[in-house]
Amino acid sequence: MKTVYGPYRSWRLGYALGVDPICRQPKVCNLKCVYCRLGCGGIMVTERGRFVDEDRVKEEAKEILDKEKVDVLEFRGTGEPFLAKNLHEIVRALRGLTDVPFGIVTNGTMLGRDDVRKELKDFDVIVVKLDAVDEDGFRRTNRPHHSITFERTLAAIRDTIAESKGDVIIQVMFYKGNVALADRISELVRDIGPSKVFLSTPQCPEIPGLSKKELTDLVELFSGMDVRTIYTECAKER
Ligand code: SF4
């Protein structure tokens, strides 16, 4: 497996080079979302660990960046990227190679930790997942480790938006299991007040996703906000 992949056209952030600070199969995460593109298996952990060496990430990124121009480095991998204890060191190693913005796609559950809070400054764009409006929905859709609660995760997302100088975007994954809550989810997102909203839906046969029309119809609920859907641009991702 490579710690750096692409470039690819990311529907979220543009022409991106992916950085995977976990780089494990099966995945390493603190949630087991029902729609996870990495499958239902995996190792559930809540403590941070060192999964890849920063010199290796730098070497792999350099090889591609010497040949390709990209819009952004997108940290998103085989699990929750903030579980990587050396994330800051990886960012530092890569900052020397390029001036493009750095974005991270996170499930938001670790944003309340002091060490993670400091590392948020490493990123120009933070994309945070939010698929539920209460503990029940969170447990049903995201199936967190028992120590993680919706209430604390939501509070940390609010704090991140209040404190961050960069772009903080909320990404909602809509599927048949939570689409009935779309009204309430949109109200909550409006109340949180992110800079943008991304609407996604599973792209795998195991979990029924929404059609382009079904997802596009939901955009109206987020009127007045800067919204993009996974169907806005043709995406080709790992
Ligand atoms: S947070 Fe991401 S990697 Fe983790 S289980 Fe959910 S979808 Fe999969």
JSON list of N, CA, C and O and ligand atoms in Angstrom, two decimals, residues 27 29 31-33 35-38 77-80 107 129, ligand 1:
[
{"chain": "A", "resi": 27, "resn": "LYS", "atom": "N", "xyz": [-9.04, -1.42, 7.90]},
{"chain": "A", "resi": 27, "resn": "LYS", "atom": "CA", "xyz": [-8.94, -0.03, 8.37]},
{"chain": "A", "resi": 27, "resn": "LYS", "atom": "C", "xyz": [-8.72, 0.07, 9.89]},
{"chain": "A", "resi": 27, "resn": "LYS", "atom": "O", "xyz": [-9.00, -0.88, 10.62]},
{"chain": "A", "resi": 29, "resn": "CYS", "atom": "N", "xyz": [-10.01, 2.61, 12.83]},
{"chain": "A", "resi": 29, "resn": "CYS", "atom": "CA", "xyz": [-10.92, 3.73, 13.05]},
{"chain": "A", "resi": 29, "resn": "CYS", "atom": "C", "xyz": [-11.56, 3.60, 14.44]},
{"chain": "A", "resi": 29, "resn": "CYS", "atom": "O", "xyz": [-11.47, 2.57, 15.08]},
{"chain": "A", "resi": 31, "resn": "LEU", "atom": "N", "xyz": [-14.84, 4.58, 14.64]},
{"chain": "A", "resi": 31, "resn": "LEU", "atom": "CA", "xyz": [-16.25, 4.37, 14.27]},
{"chain": "A", "resi": 31, "resn": "LEU", "atom": "C", "xyz": [-16.33, 3.15, 13.37]},
{"chain": "A", "resi": 31, "resn": "LEU", "atom": "O", "xyz": [-15.32, 2.71, 12.81]},
{"chain": "A", "resi": 32, "resn": "LYS", "atom": "N", "xyz": [-17.55, 2.65, 13.20]},
{"chain": "A", "resi": 32, "resn": "LYS", "atom": "CA", "xyz": [-17.78, 1.60, 12.19]},
{"chain": "A", "resi": 32, "resn": "LYS", "atom": "C", "xyz": [-19.02, 2.01, 11.42]},
{"chain": "A", "resi": 32, "resn": "LYS", "atom": "O", "xyz": [-20.10, 1.42, 11.59]},
{"chain": "A", "resi": 33, "resn": "CYS", "atom": "N", "xyz": [-18.92, 3.06, 10.63]},
{"chain": "A", "resi": 33, "resn": "CYS", "atom": "CA", "xyz": [-20.08, 3.59, 9.91]},
{"chain": "A", "resi": 33, "resn": "CYS", "atom": "C", "xyz": [-20.69, 2.50, 9.03]},
{"chain": "A", "resi": 33, "resn": "CYS", "atom": "O", "xyz": [-19.96, 1.74, 8.39]},
{"chain": "A", "resi": 35, "resn": "TYR", "atom": "N", "xyz": [-22.00, 2.64, 6.28]},
{"chain": "A", "resi": 35, "resn": "TYR", "atom": "CA", "xyz": [-21.75, 2.81, 4.84]},
{"chain": "A", "resi": 35, "resn": "TYR", "atom": "C", "xyz": [-20.27, 2.84, 4.49]},
{"chain": "A", "resi": 35, "resn": "TYR", "atom": "O", "xyz": [-19.90, 3.19, 3.38]},
{"chain": "A", "resi": 36, "resn": "CYS", "atom": "N", "xyz": [-19.39, 2.48, 5.43]},
{"chain": "A", "resi": 36, "resn": "CYS", "atom": "CA", "xyz": [-17.95, 2.70, 5.22]},
{"chain": "A", "resi": 36, "resn": "CYS", "atom": "C", "xyz": [-17.47, 2.04, 3.93]},
{"chain": "A", "resi": 36, "resn": "CYS", "atom": "O", "xyz": [-17.67, 0.84, 3.71]},
{"chain": "A", "resi": 37, "resn": "ARG", "atom": "N", "xyz": [-16.78, 2.81, 3.10]},
{"chain": "A", "resi": 37, "resn": "ARG", "atom": "CA", "xyz": [-16.27, 2.30, 1.82]},
{"chain": "A", "resi": 37, "resn": "ARG", "atom": "C", "xyz": [-15.15, 1.28, 2.04]},
{"chain": "A", "resi": 37, "resn": "ARG", "atom": "O", "xyz": [-14.74, 0.56, 1.13]},
{"chain": "A", "resi": 38, "resn": "LEU", "atom": "N", "xyz": [-14.64, 1.22, 3.28]},
{"chain": "A", "resi": 38, "resn": "LEU", "atom": "CA", "xyz": [-13.55, 0.29, 3.58]},
{"chain": "A", "resi": 38, "resn": "LEU", "atom": "C", "xyz": [-14.07, -1.03, 4.15]},
{"chain": "A", "resi": 38, "resn": "LEU", "atom": "O", "xyz": [-13.29, -1.87, 4.58]},
{"chain": "A", "resi": 77, "resn": "GLY", "atom": "N", "xyz": [-7.81, 8.67, 4.66]},
{"chain": "A", "resi": 77, "resn": "GLY", "atom": "CA", "xyz": [-7.22, 7.39, 4.38]},
{"chain": "A", "resi": 77, "resn": "GLY", "atom": "C", "xyz": [-8.01, 6.19, 4.84]},
{"chain": "A", "resi": 77, "resn": "GLY", "atom": "O", "xyz": [-9.24, 6.20, 4.86]},
{"chain": "A", "resi": 78, "resn": "THR", "atom": "N", "xyz": [-7.26, 5.19, 5.25]},
{"chain": "A", "resi": 78, "resn": "THR", "atom": "CA", "xyz": [-7.85, 3.91, 5.63]},
{"chain": "A", "resi": 78, "resn": "THR", "atom": "C", "xyz": [-8.21, 3.93, 7.11]},
{"chain": "A", "resi": 78, "resn": "THR", "atom": "O", "xyz": [-7.79, 3.07, 7.87]},
{"chain": "A", "resi": 79, "resn": "GLY", "atom": "N", "xyz": [-8.99, 4.93, 7.48]},
{"chain": "A", "resi": 79, "resn": "GLY", "atom": "CA", "xyz": [-9.42, 5.09, 8.87]},
{"chain": "A", "resi": 79, "resn": "GLY", "atom": "C", "xyz": [-9.42, 6.56, 9.22]},
{"chain": "A", "resi": 79, "resn": "GLY", "atom": "O", "xyz": [-9.27, 7.42, 8.35]},
{"chain": "A", "resi": 80, "resn": "GLU", "atom": "N", "xyz": [-9.58, 6.87, 10.50]},
{"chain": "A", "resi": 80, "resn": "GLU", "atom": "CA", "xyz": [-9.63, 8.27, 10.94]},
{"chain": "A", "resi": 80, "resn": "GLU", "atom": "C", "xyz": [-8.21, 8.85, 10.95]},
{"chain": "A", "resi": 80, "resn": "GLU", "atom": "O", "xyz": [-7.35, 8.37, 11.71]},
{"chain": "A", "resi": 107, "resn": "ASN", "atom": "N", "xyz": [-13.72, 12.33, 10.90]},
{"chain": "A", "resi": 107, "resn": "ASN", "atom": "CA", "xyz": [-15.05, 11.99, 11.42]},
{"chain": "A", "resi": 107, "resn": "ASN", "atom": "C", "xyz": [-15.41, 12.87, 12.63]},
{"chain": "A", "resi": 107, "resn": "ASN", "atom": "O", "xyz": [-16.51, 12.75, 13.17]},
{"chain": "A", "resi": 129, "resn": "LYS", "atom": "N", "xyz": [-17.38, 15.16, 9.27]},
{"chain": "A", "resi": 129, "resn": "LYS", "atom": "CA", "xyz": [-18.58, 14.37, 9.05]},
{"chain": "A", "resi": 129, "resn": "LYS", "atom": "C", "xyz": [-19.65, 14.68, 10.11]},
{"chain": "A", "resi": 129, "resn": "LYS", "atom": "O", "xyz": [-19.35, 14.83, 11.29]},
{"chain": "B", "resi": 1, "resn": "SF4", "atom": "S1", "xyz": [-15.22, 7.33, 9.96]},
{"chain": "B", "resi": 1, "resn": "SF4", "atom": "FE1", "xyz": [-14.70, 6.94, 7.82]},
{"chain": "B", "resi": 1, "resn": "SF4", "atom": "S2", "xyz": [-13.20, 5.28, 7.89]},
{"chain": "B", "resi": 1, "resn": "SF4", "atom": "FE2", "xyz": [-14.18, 5.35, 9.89]},
{"chain": "B", "resi": 1, "resn": "SF4", "atom": "S3", "xyz": [-15.82, 3.83, 9.74]},
{"chain": "B", "resi": 1, "resn": "SF4", "atom": "FE3", "xyz": [-16.69, 5.84, 9.23]},
{"chain": "B", "resi": 1, "resn": "SF4", "atom": "S4", "xyz": [-16.54, 5.98, 7.00]},
{"chain": "B", "resi": 1, "resn": "SF4", "atom": "FE4", "xyz": [-15.17, 4.32, 7.64]}
]
